[in-house]
mmCIF file of C-alpha atoms in Angstrom:
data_model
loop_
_atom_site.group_PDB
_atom_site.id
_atom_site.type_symbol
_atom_site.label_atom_id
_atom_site.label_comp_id
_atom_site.label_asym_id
_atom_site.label_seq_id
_atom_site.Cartn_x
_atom_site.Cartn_y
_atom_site.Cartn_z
ATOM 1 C CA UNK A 27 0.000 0.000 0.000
ATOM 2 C CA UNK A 28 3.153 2.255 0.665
ATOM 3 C CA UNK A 29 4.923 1.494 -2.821
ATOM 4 C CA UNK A 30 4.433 2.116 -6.231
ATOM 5 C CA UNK A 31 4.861 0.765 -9.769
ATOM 6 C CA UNK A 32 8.187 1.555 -10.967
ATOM 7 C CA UNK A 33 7.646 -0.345 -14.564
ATOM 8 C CA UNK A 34 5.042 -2.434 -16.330
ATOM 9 C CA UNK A 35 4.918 -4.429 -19.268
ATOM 10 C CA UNK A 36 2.298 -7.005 -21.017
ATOM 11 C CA UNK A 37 2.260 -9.047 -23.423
ATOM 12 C CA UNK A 38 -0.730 -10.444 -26.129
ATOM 13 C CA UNK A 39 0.236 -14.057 -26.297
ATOM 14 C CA UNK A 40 -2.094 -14.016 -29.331
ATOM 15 C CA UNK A 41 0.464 -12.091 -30.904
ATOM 16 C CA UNK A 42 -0.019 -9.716 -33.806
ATOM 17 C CA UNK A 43 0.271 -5.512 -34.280
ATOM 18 C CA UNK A 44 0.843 -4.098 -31.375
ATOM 19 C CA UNK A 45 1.106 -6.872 -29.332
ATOM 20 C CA UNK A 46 3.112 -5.359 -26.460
ATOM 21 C CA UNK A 47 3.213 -2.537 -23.648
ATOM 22 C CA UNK A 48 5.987 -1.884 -22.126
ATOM 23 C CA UNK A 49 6.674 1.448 -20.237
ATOM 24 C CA UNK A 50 8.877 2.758 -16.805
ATOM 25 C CA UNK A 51 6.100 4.587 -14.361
ATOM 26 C CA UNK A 52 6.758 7.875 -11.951
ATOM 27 C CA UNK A 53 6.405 6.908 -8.569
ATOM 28 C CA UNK A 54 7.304 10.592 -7.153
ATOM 29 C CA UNK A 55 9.374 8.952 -5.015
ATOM 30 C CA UNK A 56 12.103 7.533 -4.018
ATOM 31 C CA UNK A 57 12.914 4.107 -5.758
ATOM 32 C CA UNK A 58 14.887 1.710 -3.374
ATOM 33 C CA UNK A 59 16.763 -1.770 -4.448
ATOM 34 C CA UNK A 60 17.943 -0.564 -7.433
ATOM 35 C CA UNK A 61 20.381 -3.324 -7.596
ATOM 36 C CA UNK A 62 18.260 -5.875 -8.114
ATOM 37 C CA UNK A 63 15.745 -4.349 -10.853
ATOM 38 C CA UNK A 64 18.498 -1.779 -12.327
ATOM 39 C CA UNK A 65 15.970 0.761 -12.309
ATOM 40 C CA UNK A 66 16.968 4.225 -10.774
ATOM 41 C CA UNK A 67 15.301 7.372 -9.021
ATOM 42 C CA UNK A 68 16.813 9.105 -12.022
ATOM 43 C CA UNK A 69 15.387 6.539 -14.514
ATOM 44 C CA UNK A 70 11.615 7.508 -13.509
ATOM 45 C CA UNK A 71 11.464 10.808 -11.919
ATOM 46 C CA UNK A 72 11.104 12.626 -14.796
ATOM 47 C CA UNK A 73 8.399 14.649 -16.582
ATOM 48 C CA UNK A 74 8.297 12.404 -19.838
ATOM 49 C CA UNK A 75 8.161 9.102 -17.702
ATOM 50 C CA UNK A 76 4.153 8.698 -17.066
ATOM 51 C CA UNK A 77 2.908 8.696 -13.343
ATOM 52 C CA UNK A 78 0.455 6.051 -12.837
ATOM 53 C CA UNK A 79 -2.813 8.343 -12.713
ATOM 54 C CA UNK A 80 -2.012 8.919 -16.148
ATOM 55 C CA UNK A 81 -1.391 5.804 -17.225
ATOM 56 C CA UNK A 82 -3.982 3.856 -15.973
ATOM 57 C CA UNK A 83 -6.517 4.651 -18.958
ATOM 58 C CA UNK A 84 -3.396 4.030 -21.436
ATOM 59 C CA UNK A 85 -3.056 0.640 -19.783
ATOM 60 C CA UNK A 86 -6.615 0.222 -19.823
ATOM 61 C CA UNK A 87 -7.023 1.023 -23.520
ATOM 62 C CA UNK A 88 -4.380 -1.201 -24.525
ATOM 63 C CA UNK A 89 -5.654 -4.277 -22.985
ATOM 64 C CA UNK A 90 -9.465 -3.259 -24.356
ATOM 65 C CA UNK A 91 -7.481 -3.172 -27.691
ATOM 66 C CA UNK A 92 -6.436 -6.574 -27.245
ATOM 67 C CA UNK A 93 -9.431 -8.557 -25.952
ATOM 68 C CA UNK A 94 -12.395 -10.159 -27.553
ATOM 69 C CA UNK A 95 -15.632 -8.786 -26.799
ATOM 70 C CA UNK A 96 -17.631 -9.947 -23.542
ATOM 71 C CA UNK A 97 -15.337 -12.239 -21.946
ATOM 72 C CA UNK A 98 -12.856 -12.316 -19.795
ATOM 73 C CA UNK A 99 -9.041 -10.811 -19.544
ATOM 74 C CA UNK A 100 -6.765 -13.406 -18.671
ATOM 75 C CA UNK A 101 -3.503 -11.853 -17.184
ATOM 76 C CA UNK A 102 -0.304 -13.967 -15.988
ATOM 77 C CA UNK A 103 1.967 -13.628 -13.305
ATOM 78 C CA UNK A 104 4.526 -15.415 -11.660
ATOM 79 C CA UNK A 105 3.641 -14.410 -7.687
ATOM 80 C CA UNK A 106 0.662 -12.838 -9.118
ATOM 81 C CA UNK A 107 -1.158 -13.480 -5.758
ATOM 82 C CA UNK A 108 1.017 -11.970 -3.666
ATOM 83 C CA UNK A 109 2.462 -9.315 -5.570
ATOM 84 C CA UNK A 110 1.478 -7.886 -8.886
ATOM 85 C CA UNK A 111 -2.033 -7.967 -7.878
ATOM 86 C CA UNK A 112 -1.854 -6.594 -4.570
ATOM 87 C CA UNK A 113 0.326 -3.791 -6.541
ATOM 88 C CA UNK A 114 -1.878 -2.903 -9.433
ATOM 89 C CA UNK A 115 -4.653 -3.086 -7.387
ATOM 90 C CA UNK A 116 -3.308 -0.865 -4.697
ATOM 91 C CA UNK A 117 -1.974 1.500 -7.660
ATOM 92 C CA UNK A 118 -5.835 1.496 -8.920
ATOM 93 C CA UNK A 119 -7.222 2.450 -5.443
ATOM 94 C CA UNK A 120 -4.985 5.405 -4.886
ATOM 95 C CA UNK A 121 -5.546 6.674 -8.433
ATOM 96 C CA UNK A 122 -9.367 6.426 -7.642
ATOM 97 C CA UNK A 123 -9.952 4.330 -10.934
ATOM 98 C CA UNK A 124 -11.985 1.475 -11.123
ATOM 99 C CA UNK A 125 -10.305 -2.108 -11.677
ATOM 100 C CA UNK A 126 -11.811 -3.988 -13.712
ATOM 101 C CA UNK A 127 -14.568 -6.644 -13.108
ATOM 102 C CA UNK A 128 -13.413 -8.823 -15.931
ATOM 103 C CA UNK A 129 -10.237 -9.304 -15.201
ATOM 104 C CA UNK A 130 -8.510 -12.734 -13.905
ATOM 105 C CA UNK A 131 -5.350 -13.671 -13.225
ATOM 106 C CA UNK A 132 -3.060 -16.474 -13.489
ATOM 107 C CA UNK A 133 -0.022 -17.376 -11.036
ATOM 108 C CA UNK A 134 2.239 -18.656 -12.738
ATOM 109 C CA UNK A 135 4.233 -19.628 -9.036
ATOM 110 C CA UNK A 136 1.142 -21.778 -8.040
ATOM 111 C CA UNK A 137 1.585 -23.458 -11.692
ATOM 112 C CA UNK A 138 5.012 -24.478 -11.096
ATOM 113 C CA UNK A 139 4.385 -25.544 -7.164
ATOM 114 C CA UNK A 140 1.971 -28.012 -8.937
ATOM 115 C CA UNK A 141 4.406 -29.001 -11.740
ATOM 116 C CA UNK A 142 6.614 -30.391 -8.659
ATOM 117 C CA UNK A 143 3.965 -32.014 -7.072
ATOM 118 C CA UNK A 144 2.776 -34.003 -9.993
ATOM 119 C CA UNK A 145 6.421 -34.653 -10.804
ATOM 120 C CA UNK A 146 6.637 -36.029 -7.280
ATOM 121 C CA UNK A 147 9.459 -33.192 -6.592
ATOM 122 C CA UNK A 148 10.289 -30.963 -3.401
ATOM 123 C CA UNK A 149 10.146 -27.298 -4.234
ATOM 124 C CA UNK A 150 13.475 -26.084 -4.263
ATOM 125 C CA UNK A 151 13.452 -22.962 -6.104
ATOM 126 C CA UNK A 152 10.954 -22.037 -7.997
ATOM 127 C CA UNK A 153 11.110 -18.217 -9.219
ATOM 128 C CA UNK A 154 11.209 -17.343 -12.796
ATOM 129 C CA UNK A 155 14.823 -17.771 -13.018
ATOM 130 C CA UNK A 156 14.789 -21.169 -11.420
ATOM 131 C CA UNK A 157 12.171 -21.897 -14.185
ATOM 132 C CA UNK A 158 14.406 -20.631 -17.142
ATOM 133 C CA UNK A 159 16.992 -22.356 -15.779
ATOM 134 C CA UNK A 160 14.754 -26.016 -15.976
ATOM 135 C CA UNK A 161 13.541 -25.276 -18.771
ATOM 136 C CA UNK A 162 16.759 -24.346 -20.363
ATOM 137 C CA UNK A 163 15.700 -21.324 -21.554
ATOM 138 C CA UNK A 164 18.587 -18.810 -22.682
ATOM 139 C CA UNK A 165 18.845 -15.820 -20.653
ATOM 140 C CA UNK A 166 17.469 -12.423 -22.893
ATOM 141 C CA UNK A 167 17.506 -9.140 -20.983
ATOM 142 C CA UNK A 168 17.599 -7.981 -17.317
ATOM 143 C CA UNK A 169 16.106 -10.107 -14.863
ATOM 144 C CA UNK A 170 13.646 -8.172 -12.720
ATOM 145 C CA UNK A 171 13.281 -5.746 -15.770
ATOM 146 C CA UNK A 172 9.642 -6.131 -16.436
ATOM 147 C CA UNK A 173 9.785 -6.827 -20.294
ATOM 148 C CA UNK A 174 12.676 -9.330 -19.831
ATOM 149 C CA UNK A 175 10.515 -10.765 -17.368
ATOM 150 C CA UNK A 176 7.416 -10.949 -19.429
ATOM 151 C CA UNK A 177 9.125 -12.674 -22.411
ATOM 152 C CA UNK A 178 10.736 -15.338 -20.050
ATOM 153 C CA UNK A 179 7.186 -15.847 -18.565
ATOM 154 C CA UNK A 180 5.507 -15.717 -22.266
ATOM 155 C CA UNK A 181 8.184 -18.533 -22.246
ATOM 156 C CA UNK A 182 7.613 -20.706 -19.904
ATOM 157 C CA UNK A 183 3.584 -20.616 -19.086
ATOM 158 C CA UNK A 184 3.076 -22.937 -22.290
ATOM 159 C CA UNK A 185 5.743 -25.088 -20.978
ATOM 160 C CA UNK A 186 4.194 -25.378 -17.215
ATOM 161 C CA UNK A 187 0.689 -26.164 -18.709
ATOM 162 C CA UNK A 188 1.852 -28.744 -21.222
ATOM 163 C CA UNK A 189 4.030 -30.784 -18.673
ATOM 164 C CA UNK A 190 1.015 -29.803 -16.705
ATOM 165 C CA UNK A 191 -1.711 -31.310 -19.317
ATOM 166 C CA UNK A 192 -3.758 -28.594 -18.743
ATOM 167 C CA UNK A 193 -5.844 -26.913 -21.472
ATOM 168 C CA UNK A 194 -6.998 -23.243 -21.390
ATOM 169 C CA UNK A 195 -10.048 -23.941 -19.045
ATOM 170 C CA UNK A 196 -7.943 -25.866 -16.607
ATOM 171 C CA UNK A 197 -6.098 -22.478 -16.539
ATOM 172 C CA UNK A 198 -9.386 -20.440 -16.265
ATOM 173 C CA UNK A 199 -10.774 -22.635 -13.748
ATOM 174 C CA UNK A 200 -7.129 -22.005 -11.434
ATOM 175 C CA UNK A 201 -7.199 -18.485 -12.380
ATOM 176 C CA UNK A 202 -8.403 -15.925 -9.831
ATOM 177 C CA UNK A 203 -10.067 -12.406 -9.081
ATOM 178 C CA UNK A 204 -8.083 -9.393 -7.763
ATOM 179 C CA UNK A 205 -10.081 -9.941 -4.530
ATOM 180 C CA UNK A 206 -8.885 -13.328 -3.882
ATOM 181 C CA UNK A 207 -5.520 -11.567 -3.546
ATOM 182 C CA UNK A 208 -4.225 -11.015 0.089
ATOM 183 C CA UNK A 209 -4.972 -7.766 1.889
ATOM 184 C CA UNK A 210 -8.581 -8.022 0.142
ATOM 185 C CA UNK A 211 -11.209 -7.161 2.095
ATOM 186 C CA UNK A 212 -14.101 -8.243 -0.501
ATOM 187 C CA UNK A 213 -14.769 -12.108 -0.725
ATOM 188 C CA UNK A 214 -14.904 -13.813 -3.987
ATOM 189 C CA UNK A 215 -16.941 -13.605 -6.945
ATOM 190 C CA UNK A 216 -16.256 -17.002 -7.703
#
């Protein structure tokens, strides 16, 4: 609830024109751990980098753009539950917008957790990086740099739900609203 977006980027897996958004956000702030995501105070306090009051209908156009009409937005994650969500939907509060209803979301952690257990593993490590890693997939970009991170994950979500066997319902039916997230206090739709 304290922090802010420092970057965001998405990805249609459908492909096509304009299939990407990728963009560094103002926090007016200070931005701390800079050595682990490489992004600076410098990098995103600036007038030409958008604050997320104004991005928020940009974002929101772009994934309107993208989706079929009536249904449902499905968005991946990995540690969607815990943190992405909790983020965007914190970011959405404070900015006094409206998050939208038809949005779900997909963690990608709780995808590989269950790719151990049906391979009869213990969890080790599971972050994106450990993923890559199993999946030997080469390294492209910045870790912790959100498109870099997207790629890997547009990556390696096919690859968890084929070992998996699951189909695009399965991943519907283990997808989830913002307000399953923690630090709701609305109960589920679903």
């Amino acid at each position: 609830e304290n922090e802010r977006i420092i970057e965001i980027a998405l990805r249609d897996l459908e492909g096509g024109e304009n299939s990407t958004f990728q963009t560094l956000v103002n926090p007016q702030r200070f931005v701390p751990n800079s050595h682990v995501h490489g992004i600076t105070t410098r990098m995103v306090n600036k007038a030409d980098v958008p604050r997320m009051e104004d991005l928020i209908p940009i974002l929101l156009q772009f994934v309107r753009s993208r989706q079929k009409p009536g249904g449902y937005v499905v968005l991946a994650a990995h540690n969607a539950r815990s943190f992405d969500v909790p983020f965007l939907r914190s970011e959405f509060t404070r900015c006094k917008a409206e998050f939208p209803s038809n949005w779900l979301f997909v963690d990608t952690l709780t995808l590989a957790r269950e790719m151990m257990k049906s391979k009869g593993e213990k969890s080790t490590s599971i972050s994106l990086q450990a993923l890559r890693q199993s999946f030997e997939i080469p390294l492209t970009g910045k870790a912790h740099r959100a498109m870099a991170d997207v790629d890997l994950l547009s990556i390696i979500l096919p690859r968890l739900t084929f070992v998996l066997k699951w189909s695009i319902s399965d991943l519907i039916m283990k997808s989830f609203l913002p307000s399953d997230s923690p630090k709701s206090k609305k109960k589920s739709l679903r």
